[in-house]
PDB file of C-alpha atoms in Angstrom:
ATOM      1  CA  UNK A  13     -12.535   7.389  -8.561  1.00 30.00           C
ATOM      2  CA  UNK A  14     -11.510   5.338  -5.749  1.00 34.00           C
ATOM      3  CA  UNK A  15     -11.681   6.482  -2.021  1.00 34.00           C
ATOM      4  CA  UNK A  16      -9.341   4.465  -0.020  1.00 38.00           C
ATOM      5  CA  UNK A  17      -9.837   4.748   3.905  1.00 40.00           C
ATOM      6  CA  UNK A  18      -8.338   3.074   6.847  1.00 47.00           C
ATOM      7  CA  UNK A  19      -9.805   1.192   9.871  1.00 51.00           C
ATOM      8  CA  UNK A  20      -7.282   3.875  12.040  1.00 50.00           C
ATOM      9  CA  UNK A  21      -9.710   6.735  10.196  1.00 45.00           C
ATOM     10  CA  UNK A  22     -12.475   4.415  10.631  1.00 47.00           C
ATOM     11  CA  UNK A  23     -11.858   4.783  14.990  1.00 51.00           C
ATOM     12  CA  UNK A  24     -11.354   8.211  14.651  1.00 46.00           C
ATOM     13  CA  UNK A  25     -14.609   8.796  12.887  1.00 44.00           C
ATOM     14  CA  UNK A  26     -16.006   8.020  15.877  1.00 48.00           C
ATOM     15  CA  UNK A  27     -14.427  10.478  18.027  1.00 49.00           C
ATOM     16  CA  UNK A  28     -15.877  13.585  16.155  1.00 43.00           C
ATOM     17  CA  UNK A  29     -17.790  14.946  18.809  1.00 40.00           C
ATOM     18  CA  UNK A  30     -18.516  18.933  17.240  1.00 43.00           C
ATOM     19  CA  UNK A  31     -19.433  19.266  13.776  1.00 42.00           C
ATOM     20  CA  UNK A  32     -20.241  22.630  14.254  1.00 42.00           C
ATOM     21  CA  UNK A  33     -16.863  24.223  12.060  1.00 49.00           C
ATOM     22  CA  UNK A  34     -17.839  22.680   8.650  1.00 49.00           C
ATOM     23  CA  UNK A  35     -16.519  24.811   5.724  1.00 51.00           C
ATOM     24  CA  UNK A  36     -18.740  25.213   2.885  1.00 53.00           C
ATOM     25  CA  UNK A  37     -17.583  23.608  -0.263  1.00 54.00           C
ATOM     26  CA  UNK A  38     -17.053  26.838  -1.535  1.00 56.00           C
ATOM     27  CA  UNK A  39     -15.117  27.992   1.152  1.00 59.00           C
ATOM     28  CA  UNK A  40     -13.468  25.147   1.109  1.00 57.00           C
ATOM     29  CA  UNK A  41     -12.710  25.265  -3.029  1.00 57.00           C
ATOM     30  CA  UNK A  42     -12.065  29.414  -2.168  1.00 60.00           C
ATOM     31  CA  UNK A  43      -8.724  28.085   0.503  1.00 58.00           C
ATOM     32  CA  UNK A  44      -7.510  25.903  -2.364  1.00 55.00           C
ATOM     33  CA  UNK A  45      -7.573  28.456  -5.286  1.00 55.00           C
ATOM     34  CA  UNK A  46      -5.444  30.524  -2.239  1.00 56.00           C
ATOM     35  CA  UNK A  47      -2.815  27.908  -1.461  1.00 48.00           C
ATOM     36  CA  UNK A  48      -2.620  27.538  -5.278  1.00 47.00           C
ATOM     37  CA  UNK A  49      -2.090  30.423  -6.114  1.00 47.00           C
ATOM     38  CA  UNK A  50       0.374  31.290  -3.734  1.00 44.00           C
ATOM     39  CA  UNK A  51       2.922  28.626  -5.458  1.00 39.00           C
ATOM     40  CA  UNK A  52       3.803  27.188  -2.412  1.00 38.00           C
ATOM     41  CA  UNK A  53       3.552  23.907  -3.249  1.00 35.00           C
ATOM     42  CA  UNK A  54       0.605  21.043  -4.297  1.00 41.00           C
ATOM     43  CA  UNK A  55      -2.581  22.446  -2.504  1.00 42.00           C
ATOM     44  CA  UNK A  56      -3.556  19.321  -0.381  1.00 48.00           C
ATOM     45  CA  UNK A  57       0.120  19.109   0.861  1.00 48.00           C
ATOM     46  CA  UNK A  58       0.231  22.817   1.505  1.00 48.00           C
ATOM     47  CA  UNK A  59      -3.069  22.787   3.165  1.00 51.00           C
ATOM     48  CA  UNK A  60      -1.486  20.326   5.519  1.00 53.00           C
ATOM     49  CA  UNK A  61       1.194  22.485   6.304  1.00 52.00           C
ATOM     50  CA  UNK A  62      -0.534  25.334   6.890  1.00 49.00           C
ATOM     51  CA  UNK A  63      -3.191  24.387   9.099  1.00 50.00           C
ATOM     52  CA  UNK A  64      -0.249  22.094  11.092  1.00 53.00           C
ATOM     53  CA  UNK A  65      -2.468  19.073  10.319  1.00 55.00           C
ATOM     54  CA  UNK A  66      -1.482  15.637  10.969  1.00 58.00           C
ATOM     55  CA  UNK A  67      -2.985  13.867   8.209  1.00 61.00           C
ATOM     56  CA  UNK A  68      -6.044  14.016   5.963  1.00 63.00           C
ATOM     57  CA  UNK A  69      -8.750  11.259   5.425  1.00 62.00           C
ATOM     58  CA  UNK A  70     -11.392  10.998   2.883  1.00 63.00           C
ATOM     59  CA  UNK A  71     -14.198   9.121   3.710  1.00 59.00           C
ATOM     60  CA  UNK A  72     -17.018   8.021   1.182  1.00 60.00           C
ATOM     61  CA  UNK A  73     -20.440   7.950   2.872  1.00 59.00           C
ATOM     62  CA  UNK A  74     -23.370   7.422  -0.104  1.00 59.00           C
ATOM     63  CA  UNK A  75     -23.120   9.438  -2.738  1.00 64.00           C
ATOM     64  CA  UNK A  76     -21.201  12.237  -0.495  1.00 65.00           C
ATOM     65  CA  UNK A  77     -17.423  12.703   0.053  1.00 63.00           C
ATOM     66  CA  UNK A  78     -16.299  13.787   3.380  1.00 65.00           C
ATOM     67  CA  UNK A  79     -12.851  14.946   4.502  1.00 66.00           C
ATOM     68  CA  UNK A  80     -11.466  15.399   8.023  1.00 63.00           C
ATOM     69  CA  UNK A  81      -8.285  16.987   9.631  1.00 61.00           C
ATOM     70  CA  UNK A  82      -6.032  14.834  12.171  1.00 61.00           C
ATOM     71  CA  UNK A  83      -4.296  17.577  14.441  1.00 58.00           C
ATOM     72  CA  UNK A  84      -2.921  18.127  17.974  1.00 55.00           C
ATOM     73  CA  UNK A  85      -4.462  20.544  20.107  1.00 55.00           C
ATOM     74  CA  UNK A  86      -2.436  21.539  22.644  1.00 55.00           C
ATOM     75  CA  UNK A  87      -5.211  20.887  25.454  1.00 54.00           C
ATOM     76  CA  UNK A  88      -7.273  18.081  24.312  1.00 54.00           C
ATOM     77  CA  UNK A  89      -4.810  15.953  22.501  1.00 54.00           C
ATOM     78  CA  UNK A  90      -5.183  14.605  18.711  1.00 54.00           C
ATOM     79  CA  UNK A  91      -8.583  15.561  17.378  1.00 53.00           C
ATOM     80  CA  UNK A  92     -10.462  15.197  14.225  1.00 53.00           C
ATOM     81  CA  UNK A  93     -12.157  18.033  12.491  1.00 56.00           C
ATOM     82  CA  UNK A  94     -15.168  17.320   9.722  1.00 54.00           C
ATOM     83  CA  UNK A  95     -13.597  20.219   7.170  1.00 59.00           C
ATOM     84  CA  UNK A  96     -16.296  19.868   4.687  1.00 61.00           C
ATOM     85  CA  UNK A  97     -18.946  16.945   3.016  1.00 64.00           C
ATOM     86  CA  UNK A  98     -18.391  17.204  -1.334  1.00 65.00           C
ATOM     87  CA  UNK A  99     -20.713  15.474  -3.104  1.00 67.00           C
ATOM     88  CA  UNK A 100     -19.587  12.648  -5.995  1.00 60.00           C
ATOM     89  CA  UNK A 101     -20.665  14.748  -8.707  1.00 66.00           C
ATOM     90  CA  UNK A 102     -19.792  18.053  -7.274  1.00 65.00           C
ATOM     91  CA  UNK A 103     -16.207  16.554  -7.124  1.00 59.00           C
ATOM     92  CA  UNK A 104     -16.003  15.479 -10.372  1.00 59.00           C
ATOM     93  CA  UNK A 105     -17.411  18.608 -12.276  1.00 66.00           C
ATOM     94  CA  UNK A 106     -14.989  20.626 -10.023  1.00 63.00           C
ATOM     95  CA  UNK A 107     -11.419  20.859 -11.577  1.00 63.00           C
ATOM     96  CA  UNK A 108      -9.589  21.965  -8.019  1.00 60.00           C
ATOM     97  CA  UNK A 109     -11.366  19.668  -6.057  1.00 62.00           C
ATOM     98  CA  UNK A 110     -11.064  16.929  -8.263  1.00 62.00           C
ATOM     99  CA  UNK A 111      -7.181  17.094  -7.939  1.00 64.00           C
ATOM    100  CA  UNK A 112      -7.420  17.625  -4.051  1.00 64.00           C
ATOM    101  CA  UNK A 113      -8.990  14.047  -3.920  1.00 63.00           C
ATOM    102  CA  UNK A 114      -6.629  12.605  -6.813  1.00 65.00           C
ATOM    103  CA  UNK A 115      -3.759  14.235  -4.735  1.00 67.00           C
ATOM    104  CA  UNK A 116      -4.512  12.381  -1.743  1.00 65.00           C
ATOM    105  CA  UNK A 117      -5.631   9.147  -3.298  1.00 72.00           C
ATOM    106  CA  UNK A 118      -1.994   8.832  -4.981  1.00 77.00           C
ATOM    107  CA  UNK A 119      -0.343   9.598  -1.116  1.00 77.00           C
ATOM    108  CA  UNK A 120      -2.159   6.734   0.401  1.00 77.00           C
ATOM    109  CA  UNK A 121      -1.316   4.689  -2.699  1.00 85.00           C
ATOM    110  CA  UNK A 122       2.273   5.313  -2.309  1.00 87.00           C
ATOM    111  CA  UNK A 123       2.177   4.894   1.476  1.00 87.00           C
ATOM    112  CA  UNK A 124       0.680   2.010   1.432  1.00 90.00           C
ATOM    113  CA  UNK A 125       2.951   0.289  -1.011  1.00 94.00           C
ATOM    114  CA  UNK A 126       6.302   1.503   1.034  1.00 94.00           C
ATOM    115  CA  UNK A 127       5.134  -0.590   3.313  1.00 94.00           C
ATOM    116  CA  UNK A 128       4.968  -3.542   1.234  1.00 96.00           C
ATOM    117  CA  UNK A 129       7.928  -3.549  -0.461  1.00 96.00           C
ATOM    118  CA  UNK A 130       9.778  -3.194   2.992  1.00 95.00           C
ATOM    119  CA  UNK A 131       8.185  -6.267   3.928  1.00 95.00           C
ATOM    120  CA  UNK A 132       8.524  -8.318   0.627  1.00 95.00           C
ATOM    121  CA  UNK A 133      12.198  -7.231   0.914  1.00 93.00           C
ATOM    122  CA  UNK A 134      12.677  -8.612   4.426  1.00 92.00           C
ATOM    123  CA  UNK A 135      11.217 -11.432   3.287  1.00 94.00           C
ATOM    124  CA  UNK A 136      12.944 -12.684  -0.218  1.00 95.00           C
ATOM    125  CA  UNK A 137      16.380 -10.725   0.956  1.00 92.00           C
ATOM    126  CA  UNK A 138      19.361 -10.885   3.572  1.00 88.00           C
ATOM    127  CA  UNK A 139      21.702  -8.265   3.589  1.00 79.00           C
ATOM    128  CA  UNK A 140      25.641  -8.658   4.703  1.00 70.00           C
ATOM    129  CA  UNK A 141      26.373  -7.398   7.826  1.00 60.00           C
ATOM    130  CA  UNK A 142      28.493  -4.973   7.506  1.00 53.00           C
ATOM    131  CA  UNK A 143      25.999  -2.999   5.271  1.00 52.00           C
ATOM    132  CA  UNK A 144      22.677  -3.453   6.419  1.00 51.00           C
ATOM    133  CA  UNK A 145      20.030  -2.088   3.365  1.00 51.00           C
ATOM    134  CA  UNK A 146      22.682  -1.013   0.695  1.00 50.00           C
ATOM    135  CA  UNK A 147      20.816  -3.101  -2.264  1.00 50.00           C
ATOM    136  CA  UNK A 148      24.534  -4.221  -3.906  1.00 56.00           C
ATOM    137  CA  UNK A 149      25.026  -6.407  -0.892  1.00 71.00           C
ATOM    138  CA  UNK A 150      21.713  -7.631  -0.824  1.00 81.00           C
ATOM    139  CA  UNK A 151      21.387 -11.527  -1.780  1.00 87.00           C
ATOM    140  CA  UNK A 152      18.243 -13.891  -2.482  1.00 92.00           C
ATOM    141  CA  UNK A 153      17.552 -15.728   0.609  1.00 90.00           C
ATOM    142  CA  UNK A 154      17.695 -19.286   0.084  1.00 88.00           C
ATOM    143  CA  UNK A 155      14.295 -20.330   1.941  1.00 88.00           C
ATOM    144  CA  UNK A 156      12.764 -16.571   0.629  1.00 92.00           C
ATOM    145  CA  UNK A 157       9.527 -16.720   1.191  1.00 92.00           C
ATOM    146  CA  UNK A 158       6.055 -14.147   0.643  1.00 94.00           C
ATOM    147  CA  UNK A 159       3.403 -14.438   3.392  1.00 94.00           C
ATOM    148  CA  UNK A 160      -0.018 -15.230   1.894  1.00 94.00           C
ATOM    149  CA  UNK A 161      -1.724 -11.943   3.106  1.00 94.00           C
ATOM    150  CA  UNK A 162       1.236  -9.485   1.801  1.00 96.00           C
ATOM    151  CA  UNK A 163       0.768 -10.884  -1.320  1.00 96.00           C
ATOM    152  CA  UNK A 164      -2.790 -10.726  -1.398  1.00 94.00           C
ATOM    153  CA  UNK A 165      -2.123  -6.725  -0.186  1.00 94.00           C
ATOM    154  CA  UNK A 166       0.167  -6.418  -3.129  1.00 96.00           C
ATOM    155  CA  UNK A 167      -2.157  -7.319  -5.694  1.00 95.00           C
ATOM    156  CA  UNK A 168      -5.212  -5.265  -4.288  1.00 92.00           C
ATOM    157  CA  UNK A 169      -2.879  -2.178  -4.240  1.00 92.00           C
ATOM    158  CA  UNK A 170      -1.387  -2.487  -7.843  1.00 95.00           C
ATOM    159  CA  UNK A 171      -5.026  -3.164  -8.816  1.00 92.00           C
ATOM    160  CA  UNK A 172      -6.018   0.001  -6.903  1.00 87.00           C
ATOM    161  CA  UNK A 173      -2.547   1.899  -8.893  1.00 89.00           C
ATOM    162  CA  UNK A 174      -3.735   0.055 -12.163  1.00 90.00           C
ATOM    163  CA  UNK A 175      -7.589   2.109 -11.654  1.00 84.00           C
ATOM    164  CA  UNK A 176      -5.968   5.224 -10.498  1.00 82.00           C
ATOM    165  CA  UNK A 177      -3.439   5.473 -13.517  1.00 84.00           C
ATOM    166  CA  UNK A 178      -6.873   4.487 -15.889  1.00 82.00           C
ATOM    167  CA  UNK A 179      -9.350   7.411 -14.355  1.00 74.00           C
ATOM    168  CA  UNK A 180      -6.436   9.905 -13.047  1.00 71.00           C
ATOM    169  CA  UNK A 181      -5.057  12.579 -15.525  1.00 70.00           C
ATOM    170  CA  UNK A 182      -2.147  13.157 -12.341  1.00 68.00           C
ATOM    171  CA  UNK A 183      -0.914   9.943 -13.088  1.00 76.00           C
ATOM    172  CA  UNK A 184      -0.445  10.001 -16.315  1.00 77.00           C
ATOM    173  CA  UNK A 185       3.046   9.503 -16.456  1.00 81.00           C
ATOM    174  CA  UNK A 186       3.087   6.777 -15.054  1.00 88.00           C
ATOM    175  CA  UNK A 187       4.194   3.878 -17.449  1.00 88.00           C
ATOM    176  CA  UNK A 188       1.263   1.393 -17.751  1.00 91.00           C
ATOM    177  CA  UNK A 189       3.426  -1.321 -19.219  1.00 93.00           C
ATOM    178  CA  UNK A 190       5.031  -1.582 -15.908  1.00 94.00           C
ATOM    179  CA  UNK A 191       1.732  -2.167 -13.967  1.00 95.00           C
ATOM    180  CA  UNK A 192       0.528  -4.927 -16.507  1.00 95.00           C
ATOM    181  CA  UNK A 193       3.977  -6.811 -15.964  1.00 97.00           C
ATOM    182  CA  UNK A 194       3.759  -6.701 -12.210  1.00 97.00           C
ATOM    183  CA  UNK A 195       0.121  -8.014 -12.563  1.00 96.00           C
ATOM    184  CA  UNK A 196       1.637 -10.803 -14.620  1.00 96.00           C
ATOM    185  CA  UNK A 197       4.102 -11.635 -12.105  1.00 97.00           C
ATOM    186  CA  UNK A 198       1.681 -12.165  -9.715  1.00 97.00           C
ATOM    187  CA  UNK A 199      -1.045 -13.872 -11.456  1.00 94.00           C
ATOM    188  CA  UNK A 200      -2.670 -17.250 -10.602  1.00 88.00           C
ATOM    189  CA  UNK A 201      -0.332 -19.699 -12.149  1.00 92.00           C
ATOM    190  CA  UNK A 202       3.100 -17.453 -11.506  1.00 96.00           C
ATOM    191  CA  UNK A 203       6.030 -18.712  -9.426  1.00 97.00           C
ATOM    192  CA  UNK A 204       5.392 -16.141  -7.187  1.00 97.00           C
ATOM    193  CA  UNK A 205       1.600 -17.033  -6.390  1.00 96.00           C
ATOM    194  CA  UNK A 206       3.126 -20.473  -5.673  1.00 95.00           C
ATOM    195  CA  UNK A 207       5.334 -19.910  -3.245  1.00 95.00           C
ATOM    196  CA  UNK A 208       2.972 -17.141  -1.542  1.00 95.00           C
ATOM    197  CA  UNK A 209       0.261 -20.090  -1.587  1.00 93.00           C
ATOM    198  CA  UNK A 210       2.837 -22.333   0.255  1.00 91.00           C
ATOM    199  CA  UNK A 211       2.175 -23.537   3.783  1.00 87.00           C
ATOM    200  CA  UNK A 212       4.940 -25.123   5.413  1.00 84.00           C
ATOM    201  CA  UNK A 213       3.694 -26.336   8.767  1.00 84.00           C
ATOM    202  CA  UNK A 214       0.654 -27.923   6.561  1.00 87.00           C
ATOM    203  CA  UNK A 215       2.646 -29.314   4.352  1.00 85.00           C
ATOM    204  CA  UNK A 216       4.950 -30.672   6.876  1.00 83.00           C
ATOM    205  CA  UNK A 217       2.118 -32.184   8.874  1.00 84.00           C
ATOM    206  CA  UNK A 218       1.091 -34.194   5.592  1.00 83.00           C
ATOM    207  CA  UNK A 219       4.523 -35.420   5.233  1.00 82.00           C
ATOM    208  CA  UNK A 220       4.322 -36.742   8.733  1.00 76.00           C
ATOM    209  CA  UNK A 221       1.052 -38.312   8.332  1.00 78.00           C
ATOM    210  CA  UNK A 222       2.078 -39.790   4.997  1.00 77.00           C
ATOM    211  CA  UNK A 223       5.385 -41.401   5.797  1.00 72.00           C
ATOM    212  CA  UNK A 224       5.442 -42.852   9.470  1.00 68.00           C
ATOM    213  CA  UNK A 225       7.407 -45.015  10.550  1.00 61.00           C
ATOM    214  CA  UNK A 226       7.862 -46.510  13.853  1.00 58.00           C
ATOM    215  CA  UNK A 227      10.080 -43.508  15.496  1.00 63.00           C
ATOM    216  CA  UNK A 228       8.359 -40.505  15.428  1.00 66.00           C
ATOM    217  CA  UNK A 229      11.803 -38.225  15.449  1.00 70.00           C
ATOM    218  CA  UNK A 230      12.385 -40.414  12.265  1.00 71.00           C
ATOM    219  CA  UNK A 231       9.030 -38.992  10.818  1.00 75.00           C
ATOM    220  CA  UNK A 232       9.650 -35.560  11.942  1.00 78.00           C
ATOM    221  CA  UNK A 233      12.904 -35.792  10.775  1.00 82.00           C
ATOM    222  CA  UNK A 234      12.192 -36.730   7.305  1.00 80.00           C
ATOM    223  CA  UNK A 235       9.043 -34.756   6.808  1.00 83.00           C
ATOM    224  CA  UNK A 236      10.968 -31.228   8.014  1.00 84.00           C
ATOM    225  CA  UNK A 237      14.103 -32.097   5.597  1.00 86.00           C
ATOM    226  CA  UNK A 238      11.627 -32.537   2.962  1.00 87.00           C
ATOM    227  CA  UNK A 239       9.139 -29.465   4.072  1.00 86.00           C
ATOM    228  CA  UNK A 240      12.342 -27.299   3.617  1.00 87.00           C
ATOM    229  CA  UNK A 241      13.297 -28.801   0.248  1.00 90.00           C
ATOM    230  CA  UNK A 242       9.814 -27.277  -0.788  1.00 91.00           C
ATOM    231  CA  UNK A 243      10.275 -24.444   0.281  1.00 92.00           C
ATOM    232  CA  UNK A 244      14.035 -24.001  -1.092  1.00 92.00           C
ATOM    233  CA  UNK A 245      12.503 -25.703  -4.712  1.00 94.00           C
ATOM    234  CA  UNK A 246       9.779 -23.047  -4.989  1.00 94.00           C
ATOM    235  CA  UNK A 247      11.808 -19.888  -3.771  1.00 94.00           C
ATOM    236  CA  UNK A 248      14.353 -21.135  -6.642  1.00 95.00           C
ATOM    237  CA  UNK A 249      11.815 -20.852  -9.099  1.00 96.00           C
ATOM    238  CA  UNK A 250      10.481 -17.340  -7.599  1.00 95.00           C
ATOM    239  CA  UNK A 251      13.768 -15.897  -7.899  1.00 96.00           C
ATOM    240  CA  UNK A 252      13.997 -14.201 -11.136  1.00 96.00           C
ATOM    241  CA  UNK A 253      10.583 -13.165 -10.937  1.00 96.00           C
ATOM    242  CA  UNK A 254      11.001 -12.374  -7.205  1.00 96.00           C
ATOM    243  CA  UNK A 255      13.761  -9.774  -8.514  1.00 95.00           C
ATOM    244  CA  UNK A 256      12.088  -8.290 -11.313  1.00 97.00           C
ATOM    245  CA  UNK A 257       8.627  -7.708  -9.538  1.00 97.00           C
ATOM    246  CA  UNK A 258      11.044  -5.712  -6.430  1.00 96.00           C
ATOM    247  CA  UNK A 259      12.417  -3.713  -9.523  1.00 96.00           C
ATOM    248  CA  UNK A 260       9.706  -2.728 -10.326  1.00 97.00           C
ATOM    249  CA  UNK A 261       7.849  -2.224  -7.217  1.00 97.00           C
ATOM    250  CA  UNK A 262      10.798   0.257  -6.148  1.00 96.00           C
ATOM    251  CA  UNK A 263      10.109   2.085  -9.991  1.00 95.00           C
ATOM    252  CA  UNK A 264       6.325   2.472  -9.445  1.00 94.00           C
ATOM    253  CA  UNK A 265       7.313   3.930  -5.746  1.00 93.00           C
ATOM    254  CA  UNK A 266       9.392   6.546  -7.106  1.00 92.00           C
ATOM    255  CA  UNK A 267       7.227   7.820  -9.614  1.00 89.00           C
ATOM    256  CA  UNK A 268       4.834   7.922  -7.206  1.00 86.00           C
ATOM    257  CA  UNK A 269       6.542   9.598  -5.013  1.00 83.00           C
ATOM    258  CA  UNK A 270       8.247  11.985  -7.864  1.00 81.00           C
ATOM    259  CA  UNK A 271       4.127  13.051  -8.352  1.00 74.00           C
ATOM    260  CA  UNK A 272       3.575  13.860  -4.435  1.00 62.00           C
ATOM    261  CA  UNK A 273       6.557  16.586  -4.358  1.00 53.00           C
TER     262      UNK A 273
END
């Protein structure tokens, strides 16, 4: 399994100042089996709401998993709590605390793509005024466009989805098919790598430098008409694929999300 873990975790590692409350794993396993059983709802979720905890992080540290509480204290402000160190194989042989970790693996996973798709959507799609996000008067933006590092996001996180749905019984329903033709969409040679891979001020510079002539505004003149004829040529050939990987994306998200109920 896969620990994800963010640099914002990562700062407030550092914080932790008294490690003094640590559960034991069994305590730890004991709370779960309660929450469980009480049918409230998924334990890691309802161990969230219980305690009145902000978020939860999982950190990998050698061989040893380690989780810690965000919460507010009233006095001291947001603090971080070190709720109990699991090791790998205790993890693994443990059915409960196995799906605490797959549980919270799948949130981050779905978090984390959310964001994405918001941005890829900003970027490919305009929407008409007078109904701002309502997807049947959304239209393909004519110089759309996918920023080299959301793309390169995208493809580590549907890699990440692609290892969870292989080594996580949770996400089993999850339809595989879909996964392998999102990874298509985005592989080396696809339209969509293309225009990702696409710099326009460096290719605009080139045109400059390649076609002088004796008025610069000429120069810049030609080289930006041409620059956004690039752009327009390779966001025409991204389109269908553009719309197909978004309906997709949005599938993937919602049975995601359906799994973290």
């Amino acid at each position: 399994m896969k620990v994800l873990v963010t640099q914002e975790f990562e700062n407030k590692l550092r914080e932790i100042k008294n490690k003094s409350d640590i559960m034991s794993v069994m305590e730890f396993v004991n709370q779960l089996e309660n929450i469980k059983s009480s049918k409230e709802v998924k334990s890691h979720y309802a161990l969230k709401k219980i305690f009145n905890i902000d978020d939860i992080y999982v950190y990998r540290i050698n061989k040893n998993l380690r989780v810690f509480l965000s919460f507010n204290n009233e006095k001291n402000g947001r603090e971080v709590l070190l709720l109990v160190s699991v090791s790998v194989r205790e993890m693994m042989s443990n059915e409960i605390l196995h799906n605490f970790f797959n549980n919270h693996s799948i949130e981050v996973l779905n978090n984390k793509l959310k964001k994405i798709i918001d941005l890829l959507d900003q970027s490919l799609f305009n929407y008409s005024d007078s109904c701002i996000g309502a997807s049947e008067f959304k239209y393909y933006r004519t110089d759309a466009n996918i920023p080299v590092h959301l793309y390169e996001e995208l493809v580590e996180v549907i890699n990440d989805i692609n290892d969870e749905v292989a080594n996580n019984n949770v996400l089993k329903t999850i339809n595989k098919k879909d996964i392998i033709t999102i990874l298509k969409l985005l592989e080396s040679n696809s339209p969509i790598r293309k225009l990702a891979l696409f710099n326009q001020e460096r290719h605009l510079s080139e045109l400059i430098t390649e076609n002088y002539f004796e008025n610069l505004d000429d120069s810049v003149d030609y080289a930006t008409q041409r620059s956004f004829e690039k752009l327009e040529e390779l966001a025409d050939n991204a389109r269908e694929s553009a719309e197909e990987l978004i309906k997709l994306l949005n599938k993937l998200l919602s049975d995601l999300e359906d799994l973290t109920v």
